[in-house]
Coordinates of C-alpha atoms and ligand atoms in Angstrom, one line a residue:
M333 CA 59.4 122.8 23.4
I334 CA 60.7 121.4 20.2
M335 CA 62.6 124.6 19.6
R336 CA 64.0 124.5 23.0
R337 CA 65.3 121.0 22.7
R338 CA 66.8 121.7 19.3
H339 CA 68.4 124.8 20.6
E340 CA 69.8 123.4 23.8
S341 CA 70.9 120.1 22.3
S342 CA 72.6 121.9 19.5
R343 CA 74.9 123.7 21.8
K344 CA 77.1 120.7 21.8
Y345 CA 78.0 121.5 18.2
E346 CA 79.4 124.8 19.3
S347 CA 82.7 123.1 19.7
A348 CA 84.0 119.7 18.8
A349 CA 86.0 119.8 22.0
A350 CA 82.8 119.4 23.9
V351 CA 82.7 115.8 22.9
L352 CA 86.1 115.2 24.4
W353 CA 85.3 115.8 28.0
L354 CA 83.9 113.0 29.8
L355 CA 82.2 113.5 33.1
L356 CA 83.2 111.0 35.7
P357 CA 80.1 109.3 37.0
L358 CA 79.9 109.5 40.7
L359 CA 78.8 106.4 42.5
V360 CA 76.5 106.7 45.4
L361 CA 76.7 103.5 47.4
V362 CA 73.9 103.0 49.9
A363 CA 74.6 100.7 52.7
L364 CA 72.0 99.2 55.0
N365 CA 73.0 100.4 58.4
T366 CA 72.0 97.2 60.3
N367 CA 74.9 95.5 58.5
F368 CA 77.3 97.8 60.2
L369 CA 75.8 97.9 63.7
P370 CA 78.9 96.5 65.4
Q371 CA 81.1 99.0 63.7
L372 CA 78.8 101.9 64.4
A373 CA 78.5 101.0 68.0
R374 CA 82.2 101.2 68.4
Y375 CA 82.2 104.4 66.6
W376 CA 79.9 105.8 69.2
I377 CA 81.7 104.6 72.2
V378 CA 85.2 105.7 71.4
G379 CA 84.2 108.9 69.7
S380 CA 86.3 108.0 66.7
P381 CA 87.1 104.6 65.2
P382 CA 90.7 103.5 65.9
W383 CA 91.6 103.4 62.2
A384 CA 90.6 107.0 61.8
A385 CA 92.6 108.4 64.7
S386 CA 96.1 108.2 63.2
R387 CA 95.0 109.6 59.9
D388 CA 93.1 112.4 61.5
R389 CA 96.3 113.5 63.2
I390 CA 98.1 113.5 59.9
T391 CA 95.5 115.6 58.3
N392 CA 94.5 117.8 61.2
N393 CA 95.6 120.9 59.5
V394 CA 92.7 120.6 57.2
A395 CA 90.6 123.6 58.2
A396 CA 87.3 121.8 58.0
T397 CA 88.0 118.9 60.2
R398 CA 86.7 118.2 63.6
D399 CA 87.5 115.0 65.3
V400 CA 84.0 114.0 66.4
A401 CA 82.0 111.0 65.6
A402 CA 78.8 111.9 63.9
P403 CA 76.0 110.0 65.7
I404 CA 74.1 108.0 63.1
I405 CA 70.6 108.7 64.2
S406 CA 68.6 109.6 61.2
S407 CA 70.4 108.8 58.0
K408 CA 68.5 109.9 54.9
L409 CA 69.0 109.7 51.2
T410 CA 66.8 111.7 48.9
C411 CA 67.5 111.6 45.1
N412 CA 65.7 113.4 42.3
F413 CA 66.2 112.1 38.8
T414 CA 63.0 113.6 37.4
T415 CA 64.0 117.2 36.8
F416 CA 64.9 118.4 33.4
R417 CA 68.4 119.7 34.0
S418 CA 70.2 117.7 36.7
N419 CA 70.2 114.6 38.8
T420 CA 70.8 115.2 42.4
C421 CA 71.1 113.2 45.7
T422 CA 71.2 114.6 49.2
M423 CA 72.5 112.5 51.9
E424 CA 72.4 113.0 55.6
G425 CA 74.0 111.0 58.4
D426 CA 77.2 109.0 57.8
V427 CA 78.4 110.1 54.4
R428 CA 81.9 109.1 53.2
I429 CA 83.4 110.5 50.0
D430 CA 86.2 108.6 48.4
G431 CA 87.6 110.9 45.7
K432 CA 89.9 108.3 44.1
S433 CA 87.0 106.0 43.2
A434 CA 84.5 108.8 42.8
T435 CA 82.3 107.1 45.3
V436 CA 80.0 108.5 47.9
Y437 CA 79.0 106.1 50.6
V438 CA 76.0 106.6 52.8
I439 CA 74.5 104.5 55.4
V440 CA 70.7 104.6 55.5
S441 CA 68.3 103.0 57.8
S442 CA 66.5 99.8 57.0
S443 CA 63.2 101.6 56.6
T444 CA 64.5 103.7 53.6
Y445 CA 66.8 101.1 52.2
R446 CA 65.9 99.5 48.9
P447 CA 68.2 96.8 47.5
E448 CA 67.5 98.0 43.9
N449 CA 68.9 101.4 44.9
S450 CA 72.0 100.2 46.6
T451 CA 74.2 101.7 43.8
I452 CA 73.3 104.9 42.1
K453 CA 75.4 106.6 39.4
L454 CA 75.0 110.2 38.5
H455 CA 76.9 112.9 36.7
P456 CA 76.9 116.1 38.8
Y457 CA 76.4 118.6 36.0
A458 CA 73.3 120.5 35.3
R459 CA 72.9 119.7 31.6
K460 CA 71.8 116.2 31.7
W461 CA 70.1 116.0 28.3
E462 CA 73.2 116.9 26.4
E463 CA 75.3 113.8 26.1
N464 CA 74.8 110.1 26.7
A465 CA 77.5 110.6 29.3
M466 CA 75.2 112.8 31.2
S467 CA 72.3 110.6 31.3
L468 CA 71.4 108.6 34.4
V469 CA 73.0 105.3 34.6
R470 CA 71.7 103.3 37.4
E471 CA 73.5 100.1 38.1
V472 CA 71.4 97.6 39.9
T473 CA 73.7 95.5 42.1
P474 CA 72.6 92.5 44.1
P475 CA 71.1 93.5 47.4
A476 CA 73.9 94.5 49.7
G477 CA 73.9 91.8 52.3
A478 CA 76.3 91.5 55.1
S479 CA 79.0 90.7 52.6
G480 CA 77.9 93.6 50.3
I481 CA 79.5 97.0 50.5
S482 CA 82.3 97.6 52.9
L483 CA 82.7 101.1 54.1
P484 CA 86.1 102.8 53.8
P485 CA 87.3 104.3 57.0
C486 CA 87.3 108.1 57.4
S487 CA 90.6 109.8 57.1
V488 CA 89.3 113.3 57.5
R489 CA 86.1 114.3 59.2
H490 CA 84.3 117.6 58.3
D491 CA 81.6 119.2 60.4
V492 CA 80.1 121.1 57.5
P493 CA 78.1 119.8 54.5
A494 CA 79.7 118.8 51.2
V495 CA 78.6 119.8 47.8
V496 CA 79.9 117.7 45.0
F497 CA 79.8 119.1 41.5
S498 CA 81.7 119.2 38.2
T499 CA 83.8 122.0 36.7
G500 CA 83.8 120.1 33.4
G501 CA 81.2 120.7 30.7
Y502 CA 81.3 123.7 28.4
N503 CA 83.5 125.5 30.9
W504 CA 85.2 127.9 28.6
N505 CA 81.9 129.8 27.9
I506 CA 80.6 132.2 30.5
F507 CA 76.9 131.5 29.6
H508 CA 77.5 127.8 30.4
V509 CA 79.5 128.4 33.5
M510 CA 76.9 130.8 34.9
S511 CA 73.9 128.6 33.8
D512 CA 75.3 125.2 34.5
I513 CA 77.7 125.7 37.4
V514 CA 77.5 129.1 39.2
I515 CA 73.7 129.5 39.6
P516 CA 73.2 125.8 40.5
L517 CA 76.0 126.1 43.0
Y518 CA 74.4 129.2 44.5
L519 CA 71.1 127.3 44.7
T520 CA 72.7 124.3 46.4
A521 CA 75.4 125.8 48.6
R522 CA 74.5 129.4 49.4
Q523 CA 72.1 128.3 52.2
Y524 CA 75.1 127.3 54.3
N525 CA 76.5 130.8 54.4
G526 CA 80.0 129.8 53.5
R527 CA 80.2 126.9 56.0
V528 CA 80.2 124.3 53.2
Q529 CA 83.0 122.3 51.5
L530 CA 82.9 122.3 47.7
L531 CA 84.4 119.2 46.0
A532 CA 84.9 119.5 42.3
T533 CA 85.2 116.5 39.9
D534 CA 86.6 117.1 36.4
Y535 CA 88.6 119.8 38.3
E536 CA 89.4 122.6 35.9
P537 CA 92.0 125.1 37.4
S538 CA 91.1 127.8 34.9
V539 CA 87.4 127.8 36.0
V540 CA 88.4 127.8 39.7
A541 CA 90.7 130.7 39.0
R542 CA 88.4 132.7 36.8
Y543 CA 85.4 132.4 39.1
K544 CA 87.4 132.6 42.3
A545 CA 85.5 135.5 43.7
I546 CA 82.2 133.7 43.4
L547 CA 83.6 130.4 44.8
D548 CA 85.2 132.3 47.7
A549 CA 81.9 133.9 48.5
L550 CA 80.1 130.6 48.5
S551 CA 82.5 128.7 50.7
I552 CA 85.1 129.8 53.2
Y553 CA 87.2 126.7 52.3
P554 CA 89.2 126.2 49.1
V555 CA 87.5 124.0 46.5
L556 CA 88.9 120.5 46.7
D557 CA 89.9 118.5 43.6
L558 CA 87.8 115.4 44.2
D559 CA 89.5 113.2 41.5
A560 CA 93.0 113.8 43.0
D561 CA 91.9 113.4 46.6
T562 CA 93.5 110.4 48.2
T563 CA 91.7 110.7 51.5
V564 CA 88.3 109.4 52.5
R565 CA 86.3 112.4 53.8
C566 CA 83.3 112.1 56.0
F567 CA 80.5 114.6 56.2
P568 CA 77.3 114.9 58.2
L569 CA 75.5 115.9 55.0
A570 CA 76.3 115.9 51.3
H571 CA 74.7 117.2 48.1
V572 CA 75.8 115.3 45.0
G573 CA 74.9 117.1 41.8
L574 CA 73.5 120.7 41.8
E575 CA 70.0 122.0 41.8
S576 CA 69.1 123.8 38.6
H577 CA 65.9 125.1 37.2
R578 CA 66.5 126.7 33.8
E579 CA 69.1 128.6 31.9
L580 CA 70.4 131.7 33.6
S581 CA 67.4 131.7 35.9
I582 CA 65.9 130.6 39.2
D583 CA 62.4 129.4 39.9
P584 CA 61.7 130.7 43.4
A585 CA 59.0 128.1 43.9
L586 CA 61.6 125.3 43.5
S587 CA 64.5 126.8 45.3
P588 CA 65.6 126.4 48.9
N589 CA 64.7 129.4 51.0
G590 CA 62.8 130.8 48.0
Y591 CA 65.9 132.3 46.4
N592 CA 65.1 134.3 43.2
M593 CA 67.2 136.0 40.6
M594 CA 67.2 139.3 42.4
N595 CA 68.9 137.6 45.4
F596 CA 71.4 136.0 43.1
L597 CA 72.2 139.4 41.5
D598 CA 72.6 141.0 44.9
F599 CA 75.0 138.2 45.7
I600 CA 76.9 138.8 42.4
R601 CA 77.0 142.6 43.0
S602 CA 78.4 142.1 46.5
T603 CA 80.9 139.5 45.4
Y604 CA 82.4 141.8 42.7
S605 CA 81.9 145.0 44.9
L606 CA 79.8 146.5 42.1
Q607 CA 79.1 150.1 42.8
R608 CA 75.7 150.7 41.2
P609 CA 72.8 148.7 42.6
R610 CA 70.5 150.5 40.1
V611 CA 70.7 153.0 37.2
T612 CA 70.2 156.6 37.9
P613 CA 67.6 158.0 35.4
V614 CA 69.3 160.1 32.7
S615 CA 67.5 163.3 31.6
K616 CA 68.1 165.0 28.3
S617 CA 68.2 168.5 29.9
S618 CA 71.0 167.5 32.2
G619 CA 73.2 166.9 29.2
Q620 CA 74.2 163.5 30.4
K621 CA 74.3 160.5 28.1
P622 CA 73.3 157.0 28.9
R623 CA 76.2 154.7 28.8
L624 CA 76.0 151.7 26.5
V625 CA 78.4 148.7 26.5
M626 CA 78.6 147.1 23.2
I627 CA 80.2 143.6 23.2
L628 CA 81.9 142.9 19.9
R629 CA 82.0 139.3 18.8
R630 CA 84.6 137.8 16.5
H631 CA 84.5 135.1 13.8
I632 CA 80.8 134.1 14.3
R633 CA 77.9 136.5 14.4
E634 CA 80.4 139.3 14.1
L635 CA 79.2 142.7 12.9
T636 CA 80.8 143.2 9.6
N637 CA 80.2 147.0 9.7
E638 CA 81.1 147.3 13.4
A639 CA 82.8 150.7 13.1
D640 CA 79.6 152.2 11.5
A641 CA 77.4 150.5 14.0
I642 CA 79.5 152.0 16.9
A643 CA 79.2 155.4 15.2
A644 CA 75.4 155.0 14.9
V645 CA 75.2 154.3 18.6
M646 CA 77.2 157.4 19.4
D647 CA 75.1 159.5 17.0
A648 CA 72.0 158.3 18.7
G649 CA 73.1 160.0 21.9
F650 CA 74.8 157.2 23.9
E651 CA 78.3 157.2 25.4
V652 CA 79.7 153.9 24.0
V653 CA 82.0 151.4 25.7
A654 CA 83.1 149.1 22.9
A655 CA 84.4 145.8 24.3
G656 CA 86.2 143.1 22.3
P657 CA 87.2 139.6 23.5
E658 CA 90.3 140.9 25.1
D659 CA 88.3 143.4 27.3
V660 CA 85.8 140.8 28.3
S661 CA 88.3 138.2 29.5
D662 CA 89.2 139.8 32.8
L663 CA 85.9 139.0 34.5
E664 CA 86.4 141.0 37.7
R665 CA 87.4 144.1 35.8
F666 CA 84.8 143.8 33.1
A667 CA 82.0 143.2 35.7
G668 CA 82.7 146.7 36.9
V669 CA 82.7 148.1 33.4
V670 CA 79.3 146.5 32.7
N671 CA 77.9 147.8 36.0
S672 CA 78.9 151.3 35.1
C673 CA 76.6 151.1 32.0
D674 CA 72.8 151.6 31.5
V675 CA 72.6 149.4 28.4
L676 CA 74.2 146.2 27.2
L677 CA 74.1 145.6 23.4
C678 CA 75.3 142.4 21.8
V679 CA 74.6 140.0 18.9
H680 CA 73.1 136.8 20.3
G681 CA 75.8 134.9 22.1
S682 CA 77.5 134.3 25.5
G683 CA 78.5 138.0 25.8
L684 CA 74.9 138.7 26.8
T685 CA 75.5 136.8 30.0
N686 CA 77.3 139.9 31.3
M687 CA 73.7 141.2 31.9
L688 CA 74.3 139.7 35.4
F689 CA 76.5 142.6 36.2
L690 CA 74.2 145.4 35.1
P691 CA 72.6 147.7 37.6
R692 CA 68.9 147.2 38.2
N693 CA 66.6 148.9 35.7
A694 CA 69.3 148.8 33.0
T695 CA 68.4 147.5 29.5
V696 CA 69.6 144.4 27.6
A697 CA 69.5 144.7 23.8
Q698 CA 69.9 141.6 21.8
I699 CA 70.6 141.5 18.1
I700 CA 69.1 138.4 16.7
P701 CA 70.7 137.1 13.5
W702 CA 68.7 135.9 10.4
G703 CA 67.0 132.6 10.4
E704 CA 63.9 132.3 12.6
L705 CA 66.0 132.5 15.7
K706 CA 63.7 134.6 17.8
W707 CA 62.5 131.8 20.0
P708 CA 65.9 130.3 20.9
C709 CA 67.5 133.7 21.4
R710 CA 64.7 134.8 23.7
H711 CA 64.9 131.5 25.5
S712 CA 68.6 132.0 26.4
Y713 CA 68.8 135.7 26.9
G714 CA 65.3 137.3 26.8
E715 CA 62.7 135.6 29.0
Q716 CA 64.9 135.8 32.1
V717 CA 65.5 139.5 31.8
P718 CA 62.4 140.8 33.7
D719 CA 63.2 138.5 36.7
M720 CA 66.5 140.3 36.9
G721 CA 64.9 143.7 37.3
L722 CA 66.1 144.6 33.8
W723 CA 64.5 145.7 30.5
Y724 CA 64.7 143.9 27.3
A725 CA 64.9 145.1 23.7
E726 CA 65.7 143.2 20.5
Y727 CA 66.7 143.9 17.0
E728 CA 66.0 141.1 14.5
A729 CA 68.1 141.0 11.4
T730 CA 66.3 140.8 8.1
V731 CA 67.3 138.7 5.1
E732 CA 69.2 141.7 3.8
E733 CA 71.4 141.8 6.9
T734 CA 73.2 138.4 6.8
T735 CA 76.4 137.3 5.2
L736 CA 74.7 134.0 4.3
A737 CA 74.1 135.7 1.0
E738 CA 77.7 135.0 0.2
R739 CA 77.1 131.3 0.5
Y740 CA 73.6 130.6 -0.7
P741 CA 71.6 131.8 -3.7
R742 CA 68.8 134.2 -2.8
D743 CA 66.1 131.7 -3.7
H744 CA 67.5 129.0 -1.3
A745 CA 65.4 127.8 1.6
V746 CA 68.0 129.4 3.9
F747 CA 66.3 132.7 2.9
T748 CA 62.8 131.6 1.7
D749 CA 62.0 129.1 4.5
P750 CA 64.4 129.0 7.4
L751 CA 62.1 126.8 9.4
S752 CA 62.4 124.0 6.9
I753 CA 66.1 124.1 7.6
H754 CA 65.5 123.8 11.3
R755 CA 63.2 120.9 10.7
Q756 CA 66.1 119.0 9.0
G757 CA 67.7 118.5 12.3
Y758 CA 69.5 120.2 15.2
D759 CA 73.0 120.4 13.7
K760 CA 71.8 121.7 10.3
G761 CA 70.0 124.8 11.6
W762 CA 72.7 125.3 14.2
D763 CA 75.6 125.2 11.7
I764 CA 74.0 127.5 9.2
F765 CA 72.2 130.1 11.3
I766 CA 74.1 130.1 14.6
N767 CA 77.6 129.2 13.5
G768 CA 77.5 130.1 9.8
Q769 CA 76.8 133.8 9.6
N770 CA 78.0 137.3 10.3
V771 CA 75.6 140.3 10.5
T772 CA 75.8 143.4 8.4
L773 CA 73.4 145.9 10.0
D774 CA 71.2 148.0 7.8
L775 CA 72.3 151.3 9.4
N776 CA 69.1 153.2 8.7
R777 CA 67.0 150.5 10.2
F778 CA 69.5 150.2 13.1
R779 CA 69.3 154.0 13.7
G780 CA 65.6 153.7 14.1
F781 CA 66.0 151.0 16.7
L782 CA 68.6 153.0 18.6
Q783 CA 66.3 156.1 18.6
Q784 CA 63.5 154.1 20.2
L785 CA 66.0 152.6 22.7
Y786 CA 67.3 156.0 23.6
Q787 CA 63.8 157.4 24.1
S788 CA 62.8 154.5 26.3
I789 CA 65.7 155.3 28.7
V790 CA 66.2 159.1 28.7
T791 CA 63.6 161.5 30.1
E792 CA 63.2 165.1 28.9
Ligands
NAG1170 C1 62.0 116.5 42.0 O1 62.1 117.9 41.6 C2 60.9 118.4 41.0 C3 61.2 119.8 40.5 O2 61.9 120.5 41.5 C4 59.8 118.3 42.0 O3 58.6 118.8 41.4 C5 59.6 116.9 42.5 O4 58.7 116.8 43.5 C6 60.9 116.3 43.0 N1 60.8 114.9 43.3 C7 61.3 114.4 44.4 C8 61.1 112.9 44.5 O5 61.8 115.1 45.3
NAG1171 C1 82.8 136.5 9.9 O1 83.8 137.5 9.5 C2 85.1 137.2 9.9 C3 86.0 138.4 9.5 O2 85.8 138.8 8.2 C4 85.5 135.9 9.1 O3 86.8 135.6 9.5 C5 84.6 134.8 9.5 O4 84.9 133.7 8.7 C6 83.1 135.2 9.2 N1 82.3 134.2 9.7 C7 81.2 133.7 9.1 C8 80.5 132.7 9.8 O5 80.9 134.1 8.0
NAG1172 C1 63.4 152.4 35.0 O1 63.5 152.5 33.6 C2 62.3 152.9 33.0 C3 62.5 153.0 31.5 O2 63.7 152.4 31.1 C4 61.9 154.3 33.5 O3 60.7 154.7 33.0 C5 61.8 154.3 35.0 O4 61.6 155.5 35.6 C6 63.0 153.7 35.7 N1 62.8 153.5 37.1 C7 63.7 153.8 38.0 C8 63.3 153.5 39.4 O5 64.8 154.2 37.8
NAG1173 C1 67.0 107.3 44.9 C2 66.4 106.3 44.0 O1 67.0 105.9 43.0 N1 65.3 105.8 44.3 C3 64.6 104.8 43.6 C4 64.7 103.5 44.3 O2 64.0 102.4 43.7 C5 62.6 102.7 43.6 C6 61.9 101.5 43.0 O3 62.6 100.9 42.0 C7 62.4 104.0 42.7 O4 61.1 104.3 42.5 C8 63.2 105.1 43.3 O5 63.1 106.2 42.5

């Protein structure tokens, strides 16, 4: 647990830029419905309140709108602030989302109304332990009496649920996008089979463009930029914040409809039209070679003897697809490349996230750098592998295989007692072992590993 927190919290040091983004807190205002009875009554009778009619005409080209008054029968607000990764609220009934002020209004019945909950703030991003900005800030406002909250009129009415989330966060890194946004979106929105409106705060066009195929598969409507939205949108139901269980993983016991990682991978394979649902066993006698994609890192945790390492993989009997950063950047194309392979090999880092595109029964091989990093490396990219129907292999670098020797004397604690460095604090261990080394493989040792890997995959 200690290692986990150290590891996860430390990710914020991966880039100083992380500190710059600020997630907009979303306000959930809860109004007691009895305060609004006159208004609600009118709502019912005319079908649509007079102030909404003209605006509805203006915006009636919005695909998701339907000009009906949602009968307020059983409004409900359920929030969960107790899970490890994210804070979420689900609202049913009369939900009004005002993008400009980042406020979601909901009218609840008097039986569920609590004055101390009349204003709830939350950051809709599944990494709540990371920054102070992420933590729950609940503002306790005076009980909303008759003069309390005034509801903004609806400009656009949708007849599908809303899912409000953030495309901010560590959004340049595929591991974080998959762990913190895509899987949580799948868990929250997939159940609506495309009939759901996604609203993104901290709207990041590059994320929406890069993951377009996934977003299109989750919703038949384009993602709305919540912060730039000048209309007040009304929904029969809204999820604010995304459900999230753990990194790159799903706990079927906690997920709606019992979704598991296999379901998610089926969804990914269908989204990217991946051709191989599972590997076809390779036999030595057939003369075929298993295909191995080797993702090459740059600058940090880079293989200094990369060319020799690639040659060793080929010598071991694999067909190698070497992929540098420029190959990995076109996600739709690269997903197909990964899917054509039987093994994914990579030094610890976000490149391993591409395991999501492997066919079932393929193998993920992680090279763990020096420095007692087995636990955090397995936490991010090892433990989840079986649930994905994949196999896992790891190669842990020894003290002889790190470029840290260029910076520290051989009798330094970095070599003699790495745990003592980790104990000095998150950033210390992170800076030295995660961001401060390259890996120089001992080729003899590496060949032994490859031979075992080959034998575990290929039959006679
Ligand atoms: C919050 O979520 C956790 C984990 O999913 C669950 O165990 C708990 O019952 C939930 N609490 C509420 C109030 O829904
Ligand atoms: C890793 O190697 C590259 C290329 O030589 C170098 O630019 C980089 O600074 C090295 N990184 C570390 C952490 O030693
Ligand atoms: C899956 O892979 C393992 C070893 O990697 C192999 O023994 C087994 O036959 C494979 N199963 C299928 C269904 O391909
Ligand atoms: C949704 C929410 O924040 N509910 C809280 C309302 O207030 C009670 C009592 O203070 C809390 O226990 C709930 O968690």
